[in-house]
PDB file of C-alpha atoms in Angstrom:
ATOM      1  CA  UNK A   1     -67.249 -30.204 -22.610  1.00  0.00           C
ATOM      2  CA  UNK A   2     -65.194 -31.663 -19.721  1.00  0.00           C
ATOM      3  CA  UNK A   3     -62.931 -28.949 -18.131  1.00  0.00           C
ATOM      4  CA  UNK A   4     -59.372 -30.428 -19.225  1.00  0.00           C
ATOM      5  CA  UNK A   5     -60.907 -30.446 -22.452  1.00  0.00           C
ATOM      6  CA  UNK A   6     -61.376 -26.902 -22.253  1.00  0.00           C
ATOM      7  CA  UNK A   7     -58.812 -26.493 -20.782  1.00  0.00           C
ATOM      8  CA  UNK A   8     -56.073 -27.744 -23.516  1.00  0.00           C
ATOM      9  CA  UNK A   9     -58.825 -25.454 -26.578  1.00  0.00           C
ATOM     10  CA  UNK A  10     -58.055 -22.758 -24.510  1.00  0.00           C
ATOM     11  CA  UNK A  11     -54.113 -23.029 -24.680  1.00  0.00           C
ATOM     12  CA  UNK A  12     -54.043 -23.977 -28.430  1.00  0.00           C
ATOM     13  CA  UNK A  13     -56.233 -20.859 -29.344  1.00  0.00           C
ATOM     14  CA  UNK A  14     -53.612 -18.771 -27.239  1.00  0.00           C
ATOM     15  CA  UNK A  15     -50.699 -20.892 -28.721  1.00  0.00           C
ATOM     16  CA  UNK A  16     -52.304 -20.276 -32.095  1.00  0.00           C
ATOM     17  CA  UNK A  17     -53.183 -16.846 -31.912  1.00  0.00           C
ATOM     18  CA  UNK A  18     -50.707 -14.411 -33.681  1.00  0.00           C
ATOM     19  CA  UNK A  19     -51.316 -11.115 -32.486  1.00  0.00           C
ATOM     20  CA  UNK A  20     -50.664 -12.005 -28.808  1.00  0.00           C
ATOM     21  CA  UNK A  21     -47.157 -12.551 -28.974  1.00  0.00           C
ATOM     22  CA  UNK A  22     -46.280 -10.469 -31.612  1.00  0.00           C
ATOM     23  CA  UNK A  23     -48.129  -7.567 -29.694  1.00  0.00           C
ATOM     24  CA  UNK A  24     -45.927  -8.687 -27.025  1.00  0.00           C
ATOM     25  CA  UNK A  25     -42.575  -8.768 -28.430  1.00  0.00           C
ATOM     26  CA  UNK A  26     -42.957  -5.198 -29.536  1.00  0.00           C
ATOM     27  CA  UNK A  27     -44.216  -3.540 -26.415  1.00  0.00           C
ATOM     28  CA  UNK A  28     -40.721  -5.444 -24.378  1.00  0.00           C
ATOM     29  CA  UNK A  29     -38.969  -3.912 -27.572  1.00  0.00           C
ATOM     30  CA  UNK A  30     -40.081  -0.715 -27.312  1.00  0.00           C
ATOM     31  CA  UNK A  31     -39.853  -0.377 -23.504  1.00  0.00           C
ATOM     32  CA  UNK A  32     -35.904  -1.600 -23.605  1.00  0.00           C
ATOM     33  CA  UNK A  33     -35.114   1.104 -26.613  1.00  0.00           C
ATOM     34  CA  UNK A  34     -36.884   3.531 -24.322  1.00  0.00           C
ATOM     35  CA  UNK A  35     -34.581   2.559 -21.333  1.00  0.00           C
ATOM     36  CA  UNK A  36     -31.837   2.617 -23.337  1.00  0.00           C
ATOM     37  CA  UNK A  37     -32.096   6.138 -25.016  1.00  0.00           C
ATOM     38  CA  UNK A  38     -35.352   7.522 -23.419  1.00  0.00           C
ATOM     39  CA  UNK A  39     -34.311   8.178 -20.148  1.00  0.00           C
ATOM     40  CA  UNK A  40     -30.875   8.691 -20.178  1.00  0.00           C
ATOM     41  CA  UNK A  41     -29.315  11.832 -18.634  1.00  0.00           C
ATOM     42  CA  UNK A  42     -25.554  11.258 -19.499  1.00  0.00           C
ATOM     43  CA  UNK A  43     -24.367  11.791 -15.926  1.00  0.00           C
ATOM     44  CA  UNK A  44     -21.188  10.152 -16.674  1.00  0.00           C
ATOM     45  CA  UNK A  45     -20.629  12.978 -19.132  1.00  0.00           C
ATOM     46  CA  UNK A  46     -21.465  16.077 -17.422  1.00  0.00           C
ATOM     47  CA  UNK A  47     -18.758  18.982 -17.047  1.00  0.00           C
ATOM     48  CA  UNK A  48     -16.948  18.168 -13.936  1.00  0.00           C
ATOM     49  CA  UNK A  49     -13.190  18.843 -12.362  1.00  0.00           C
ATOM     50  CA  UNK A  50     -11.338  15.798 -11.653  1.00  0.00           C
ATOM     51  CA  UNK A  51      -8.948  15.088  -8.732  1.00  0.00           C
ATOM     52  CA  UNK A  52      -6.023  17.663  -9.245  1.00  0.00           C
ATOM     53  CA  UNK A  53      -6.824  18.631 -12.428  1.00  0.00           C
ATOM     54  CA  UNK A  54      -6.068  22.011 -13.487  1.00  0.00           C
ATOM     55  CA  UNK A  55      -8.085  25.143 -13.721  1.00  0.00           C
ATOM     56  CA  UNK A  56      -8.584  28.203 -15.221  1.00  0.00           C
ATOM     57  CA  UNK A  57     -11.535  29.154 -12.980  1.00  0.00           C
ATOM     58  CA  UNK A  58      -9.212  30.124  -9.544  1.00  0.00           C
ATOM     59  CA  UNK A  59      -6.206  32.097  -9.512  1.00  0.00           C
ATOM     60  CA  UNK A  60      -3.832  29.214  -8.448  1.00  0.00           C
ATOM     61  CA  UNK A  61      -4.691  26.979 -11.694  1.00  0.00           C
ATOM     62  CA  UNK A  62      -5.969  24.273  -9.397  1.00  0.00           C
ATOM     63  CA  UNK A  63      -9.599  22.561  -9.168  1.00  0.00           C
ATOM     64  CA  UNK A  64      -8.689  21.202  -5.595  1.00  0.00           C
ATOM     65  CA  UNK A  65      -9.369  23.764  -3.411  1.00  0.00           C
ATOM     66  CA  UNK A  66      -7.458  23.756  -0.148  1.00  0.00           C
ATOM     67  CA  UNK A  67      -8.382  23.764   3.139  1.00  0.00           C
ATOM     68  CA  UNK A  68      -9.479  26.794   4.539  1.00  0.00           C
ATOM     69  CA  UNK A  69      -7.008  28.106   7.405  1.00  0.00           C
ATOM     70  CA  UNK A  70      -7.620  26.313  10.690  1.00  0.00           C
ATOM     71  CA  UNK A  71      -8.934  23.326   9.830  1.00  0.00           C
ATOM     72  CA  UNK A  72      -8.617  20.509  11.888  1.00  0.00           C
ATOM     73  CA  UNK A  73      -9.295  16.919  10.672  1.00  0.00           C
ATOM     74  CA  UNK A  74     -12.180  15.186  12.616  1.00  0.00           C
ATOM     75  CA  UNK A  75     -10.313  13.331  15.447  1.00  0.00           C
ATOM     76  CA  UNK A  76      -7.244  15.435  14.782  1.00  0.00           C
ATOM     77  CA  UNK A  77      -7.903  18.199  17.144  1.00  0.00           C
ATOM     78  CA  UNK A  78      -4.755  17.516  20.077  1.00  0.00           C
ATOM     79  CA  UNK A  79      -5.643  20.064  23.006  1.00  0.00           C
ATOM     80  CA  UNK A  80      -3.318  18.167  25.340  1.00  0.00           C
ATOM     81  CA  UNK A  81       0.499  18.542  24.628  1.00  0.00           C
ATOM     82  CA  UNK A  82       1.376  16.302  27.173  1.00  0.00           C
ATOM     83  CA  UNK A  83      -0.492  13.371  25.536  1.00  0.00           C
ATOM     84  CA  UNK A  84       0.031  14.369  21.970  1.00  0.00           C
ATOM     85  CA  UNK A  85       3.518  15.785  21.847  1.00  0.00           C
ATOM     86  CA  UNK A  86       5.499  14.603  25.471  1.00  0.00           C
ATOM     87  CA  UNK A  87       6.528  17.876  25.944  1.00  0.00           C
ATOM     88  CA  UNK A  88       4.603  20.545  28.204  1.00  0.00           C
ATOM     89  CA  UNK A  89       5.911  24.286  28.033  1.00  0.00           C
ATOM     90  CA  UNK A  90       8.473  23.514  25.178  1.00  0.00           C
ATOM     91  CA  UNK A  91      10.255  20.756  27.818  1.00  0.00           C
ATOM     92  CA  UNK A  92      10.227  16.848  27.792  1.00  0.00           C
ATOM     93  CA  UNK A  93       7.840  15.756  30.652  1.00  0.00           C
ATOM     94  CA  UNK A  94       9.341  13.244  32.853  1.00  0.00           C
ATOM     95  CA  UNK A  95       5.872  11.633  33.558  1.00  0.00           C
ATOM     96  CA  UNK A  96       2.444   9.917  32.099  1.00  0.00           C
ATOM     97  CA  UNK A  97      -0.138  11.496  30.787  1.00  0.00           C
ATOM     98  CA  UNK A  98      -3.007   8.784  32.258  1.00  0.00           C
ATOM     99  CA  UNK A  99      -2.546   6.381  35.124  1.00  0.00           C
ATOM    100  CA  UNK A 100      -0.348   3.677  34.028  1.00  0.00           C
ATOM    101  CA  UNK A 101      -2.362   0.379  34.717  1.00  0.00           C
ATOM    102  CA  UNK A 102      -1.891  -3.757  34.215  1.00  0.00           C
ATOM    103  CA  UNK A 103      -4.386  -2.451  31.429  1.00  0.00           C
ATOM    104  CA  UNK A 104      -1.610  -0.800  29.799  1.00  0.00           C
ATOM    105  CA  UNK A 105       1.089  -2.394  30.991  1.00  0.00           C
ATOM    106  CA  UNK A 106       0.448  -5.218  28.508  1.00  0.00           C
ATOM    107  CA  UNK A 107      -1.339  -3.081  25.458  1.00  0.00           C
ATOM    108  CA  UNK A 108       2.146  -1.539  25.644  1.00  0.00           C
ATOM    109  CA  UNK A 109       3.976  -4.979  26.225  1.00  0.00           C
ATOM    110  CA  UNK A 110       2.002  -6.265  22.769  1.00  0.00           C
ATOM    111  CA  UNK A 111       2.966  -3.365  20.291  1.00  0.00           C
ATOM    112  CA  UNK A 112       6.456  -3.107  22.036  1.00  0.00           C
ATOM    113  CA  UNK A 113       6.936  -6.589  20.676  1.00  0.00           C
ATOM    114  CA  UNK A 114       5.306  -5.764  17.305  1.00  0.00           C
ATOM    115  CA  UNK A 115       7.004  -2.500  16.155  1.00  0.00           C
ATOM    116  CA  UNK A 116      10.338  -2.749  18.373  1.00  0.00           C
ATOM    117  CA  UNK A 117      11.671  -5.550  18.943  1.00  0.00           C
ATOM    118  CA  UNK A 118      12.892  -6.036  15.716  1.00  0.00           C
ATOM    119  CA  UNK A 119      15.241  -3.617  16.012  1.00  0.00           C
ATOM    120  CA  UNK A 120      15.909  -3.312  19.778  1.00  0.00           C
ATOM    121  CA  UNK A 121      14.917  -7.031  20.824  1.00  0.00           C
ATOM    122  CA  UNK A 122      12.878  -8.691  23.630  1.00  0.00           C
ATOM    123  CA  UNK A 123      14.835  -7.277  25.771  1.00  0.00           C
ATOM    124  CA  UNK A 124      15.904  -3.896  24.763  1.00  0.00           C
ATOM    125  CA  UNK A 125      19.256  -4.672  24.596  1.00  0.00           C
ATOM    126  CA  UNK A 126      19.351  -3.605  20.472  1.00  0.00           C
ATOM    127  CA  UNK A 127      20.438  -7.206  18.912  1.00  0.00           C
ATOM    128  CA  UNK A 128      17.168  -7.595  17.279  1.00  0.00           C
ATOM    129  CA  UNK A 129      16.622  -9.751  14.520  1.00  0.00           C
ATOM    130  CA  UNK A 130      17.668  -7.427  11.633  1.00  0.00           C
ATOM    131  CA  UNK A 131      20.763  -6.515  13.590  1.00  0.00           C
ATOM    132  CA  UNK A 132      21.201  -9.945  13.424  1.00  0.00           C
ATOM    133  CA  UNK A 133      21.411  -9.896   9.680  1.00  0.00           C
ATOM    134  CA  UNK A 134      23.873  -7.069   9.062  1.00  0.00           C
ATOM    135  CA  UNK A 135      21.443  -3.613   9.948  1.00  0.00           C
ATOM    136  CA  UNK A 136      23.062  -0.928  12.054  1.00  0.00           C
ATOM    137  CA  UNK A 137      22.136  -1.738  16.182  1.00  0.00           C
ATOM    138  CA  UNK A 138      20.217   0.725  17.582  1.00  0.00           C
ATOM    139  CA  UNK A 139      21.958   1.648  21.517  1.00  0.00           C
ATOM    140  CA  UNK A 140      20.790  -0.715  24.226  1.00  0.00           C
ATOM    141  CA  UNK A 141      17.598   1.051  25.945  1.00  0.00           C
ATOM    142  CA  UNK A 142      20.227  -0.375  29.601  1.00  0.00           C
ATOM    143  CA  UNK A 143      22.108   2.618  29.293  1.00  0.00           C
ATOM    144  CA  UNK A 144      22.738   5.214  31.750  1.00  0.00           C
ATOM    145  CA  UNK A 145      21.493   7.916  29.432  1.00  0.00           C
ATOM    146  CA  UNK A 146      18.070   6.612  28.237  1.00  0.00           C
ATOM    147  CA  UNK A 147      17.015   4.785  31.701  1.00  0.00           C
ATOM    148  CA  UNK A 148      17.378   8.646  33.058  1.00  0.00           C
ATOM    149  CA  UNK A 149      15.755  10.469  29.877  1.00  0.00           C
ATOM    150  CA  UNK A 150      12.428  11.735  30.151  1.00  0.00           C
ATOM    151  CA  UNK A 151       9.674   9.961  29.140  1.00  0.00           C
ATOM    152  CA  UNK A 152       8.295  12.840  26.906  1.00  0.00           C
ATOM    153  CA  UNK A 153      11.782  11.788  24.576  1.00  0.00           C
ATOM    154  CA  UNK A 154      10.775   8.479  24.265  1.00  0.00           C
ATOM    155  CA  UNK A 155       7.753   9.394  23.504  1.00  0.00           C
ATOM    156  CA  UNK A 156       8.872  11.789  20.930  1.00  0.00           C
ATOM    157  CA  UNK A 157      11.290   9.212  19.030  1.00  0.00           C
ATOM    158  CA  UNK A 158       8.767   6.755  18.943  1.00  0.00           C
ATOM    159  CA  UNK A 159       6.162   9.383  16.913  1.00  0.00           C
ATOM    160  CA  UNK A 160       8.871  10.989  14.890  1.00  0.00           C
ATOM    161  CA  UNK A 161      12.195   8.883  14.436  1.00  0.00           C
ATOM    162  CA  UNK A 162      15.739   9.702  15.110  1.00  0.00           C
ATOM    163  CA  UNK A 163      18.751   8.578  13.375  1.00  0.00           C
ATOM    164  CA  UNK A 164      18.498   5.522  11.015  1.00  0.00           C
ATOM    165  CA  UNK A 165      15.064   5.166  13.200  1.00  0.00           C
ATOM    166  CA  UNK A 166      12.022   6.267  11.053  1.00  0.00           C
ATOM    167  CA  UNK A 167       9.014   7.802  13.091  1.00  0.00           C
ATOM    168  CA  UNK A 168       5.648   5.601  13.776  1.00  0.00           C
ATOM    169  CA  UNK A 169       3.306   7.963  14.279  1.00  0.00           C
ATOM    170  CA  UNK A 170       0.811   7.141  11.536  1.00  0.00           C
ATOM    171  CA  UNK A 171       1.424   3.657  12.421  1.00  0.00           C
ATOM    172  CA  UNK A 172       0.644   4.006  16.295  1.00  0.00           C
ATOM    173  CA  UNK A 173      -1.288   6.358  18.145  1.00  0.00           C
ATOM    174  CA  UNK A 174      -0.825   8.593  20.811  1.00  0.00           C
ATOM    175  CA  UNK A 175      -2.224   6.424  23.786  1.00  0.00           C
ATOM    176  CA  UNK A 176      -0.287   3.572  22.315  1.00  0.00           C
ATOM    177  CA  UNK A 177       3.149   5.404  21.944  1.00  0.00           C
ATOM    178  CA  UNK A 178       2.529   6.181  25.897  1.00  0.00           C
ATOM    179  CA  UNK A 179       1.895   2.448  26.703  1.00  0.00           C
ATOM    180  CA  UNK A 180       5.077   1.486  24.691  1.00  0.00           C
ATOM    181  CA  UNK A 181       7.335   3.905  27.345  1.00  0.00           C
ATOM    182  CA  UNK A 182       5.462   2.753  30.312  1.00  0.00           C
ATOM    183  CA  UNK A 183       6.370  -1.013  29.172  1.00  0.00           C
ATOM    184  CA  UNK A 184      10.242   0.471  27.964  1.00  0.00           C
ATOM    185  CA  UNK A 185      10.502   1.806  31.687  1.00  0.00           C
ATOM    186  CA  UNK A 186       9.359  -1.957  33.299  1.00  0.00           C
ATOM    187  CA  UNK A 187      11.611  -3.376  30.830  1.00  0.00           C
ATOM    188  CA  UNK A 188      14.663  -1.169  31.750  1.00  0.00           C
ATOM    189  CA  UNK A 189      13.419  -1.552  35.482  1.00  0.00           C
ATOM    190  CA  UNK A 190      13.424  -5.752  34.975  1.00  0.00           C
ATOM    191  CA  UNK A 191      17.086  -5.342  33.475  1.00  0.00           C
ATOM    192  CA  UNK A 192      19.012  -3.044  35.912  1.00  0.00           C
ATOM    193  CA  UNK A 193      16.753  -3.723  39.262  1.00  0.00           C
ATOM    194  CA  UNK A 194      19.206  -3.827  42.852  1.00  0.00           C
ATOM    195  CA  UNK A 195      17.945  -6.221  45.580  1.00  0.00           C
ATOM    196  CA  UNK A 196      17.754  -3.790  47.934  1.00  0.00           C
ATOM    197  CA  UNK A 197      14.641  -2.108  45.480  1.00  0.00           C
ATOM    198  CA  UNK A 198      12.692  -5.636  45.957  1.00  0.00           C
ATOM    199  CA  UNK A 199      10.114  -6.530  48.179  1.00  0.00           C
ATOM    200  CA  UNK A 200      11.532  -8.507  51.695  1.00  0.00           C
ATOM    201  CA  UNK A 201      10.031 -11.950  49.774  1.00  0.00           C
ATOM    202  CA  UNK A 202      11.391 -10.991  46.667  1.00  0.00           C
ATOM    203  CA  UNK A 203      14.960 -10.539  47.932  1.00  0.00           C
ATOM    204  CA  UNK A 204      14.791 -14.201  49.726  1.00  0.00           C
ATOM    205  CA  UNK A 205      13.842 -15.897  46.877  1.00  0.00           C
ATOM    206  CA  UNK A 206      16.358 -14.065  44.974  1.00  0.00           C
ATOM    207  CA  UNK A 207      18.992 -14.893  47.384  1.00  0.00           C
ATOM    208  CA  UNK A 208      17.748 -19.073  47.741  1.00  0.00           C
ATOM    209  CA  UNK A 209      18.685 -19.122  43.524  1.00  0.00           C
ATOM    210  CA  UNK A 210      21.861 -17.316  43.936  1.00  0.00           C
ATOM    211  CA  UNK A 211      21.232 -14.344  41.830  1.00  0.00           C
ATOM    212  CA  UNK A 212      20.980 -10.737  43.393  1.00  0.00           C
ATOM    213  CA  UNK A 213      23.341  -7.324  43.003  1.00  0.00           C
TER     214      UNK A 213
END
């Protein structure tokens, strides 16, 4: 018999032959009731606390156990005060806690002009846009009394708020906050600068345009 020949007998006695398939169909069936029922272990079911949920286990009534005393959040241990809080001894600092670089200069130039100046402006004069539209001005950073406070207070107000001023210190970090005075301090220098405090070229220039105090 040629082989296609064969070839097609063979496929109609497997076509035609009964027991295959129904022997088939009922091992599939009996392996998908097994992985239905058989091997289930009803994890989603098992006694468990959920978040917050109440107790009768622990004195307090709570499942949520706290903290035990003294513990400090991974990344949340500050052993520097001068970098974490401005203040060294219980006092304001009146200086950086890292070397102030062009580095900085302009990390602290971008989030100035992200989380500031919409309040205190470009320039840090406090007509920012919402005081444009009707919200209290903050005072001009120009003044006498914040170009001569310390840096630790700026520092300070920027992490926890004061006034109307809400605190940003789960928005920004530490090292950031720092940046944002070292850029306030070039900003208040830029405003309030005497010609005499400019280099010789400087001063020149300043007096070929006119300008100068």
């Amino acid at each position: 018999m040629p082989a296609d020949t064969r070839s097609r007998a063979s496929g109609q006695q497997l076509r035609a032959d009964p027991s295959r398939g129904v022997t088939g169909r009922t091992i599939l069936a009996a392996l998908l009731v097994v992985s239905l029922f058989g091997f289930r272990q009803d994890m989603h079911d098992q006694p468990k606390y959920q978040t917050l949920e109440a107790s009768d286990f622990f004195a307090d009534g709570r499942a949520s156990r706290p903290p035990v005393p003294g513990t400090v959040a991974r990344g949340g241990l500050r052993l520097d005060p001068h970098l974490h809080s401005g203040k060294v001894d219980g006092a304001f600092v009146r200086s950086f806690p890292f070397r102030v670089t062009d580095v900085v200069m302009a990390r602290g130039r971008e989030r100035y002009e992200i989380f500031c100046t919409p309040c205190h402006s470009r320039v840090g004069d406090g007509r920012g846009m919402v005081v444009r539209r009707g919200i209290a001005a903050p005072p001009s950073f120009h003044i006498d009394r914040l170009r001569n406070i310390e840096e630790g207070y700026l520092f300070d107000v920027i992490g926890n708020g004061f006034g109307r001023m809400y605190g940003y210190g789960a928005q920004i970090d530490a090292r950031d906050r720092w940046a944002i005075v070292a850029y306030l301090r070039a900003l208040q220098l830029s405003q309030n600068v005497h010609t005499s405090d400019l280099p010789e070229a400087a001063r020149r220039e300043l007096q070929r345009s006119g300008g100068g105090r």
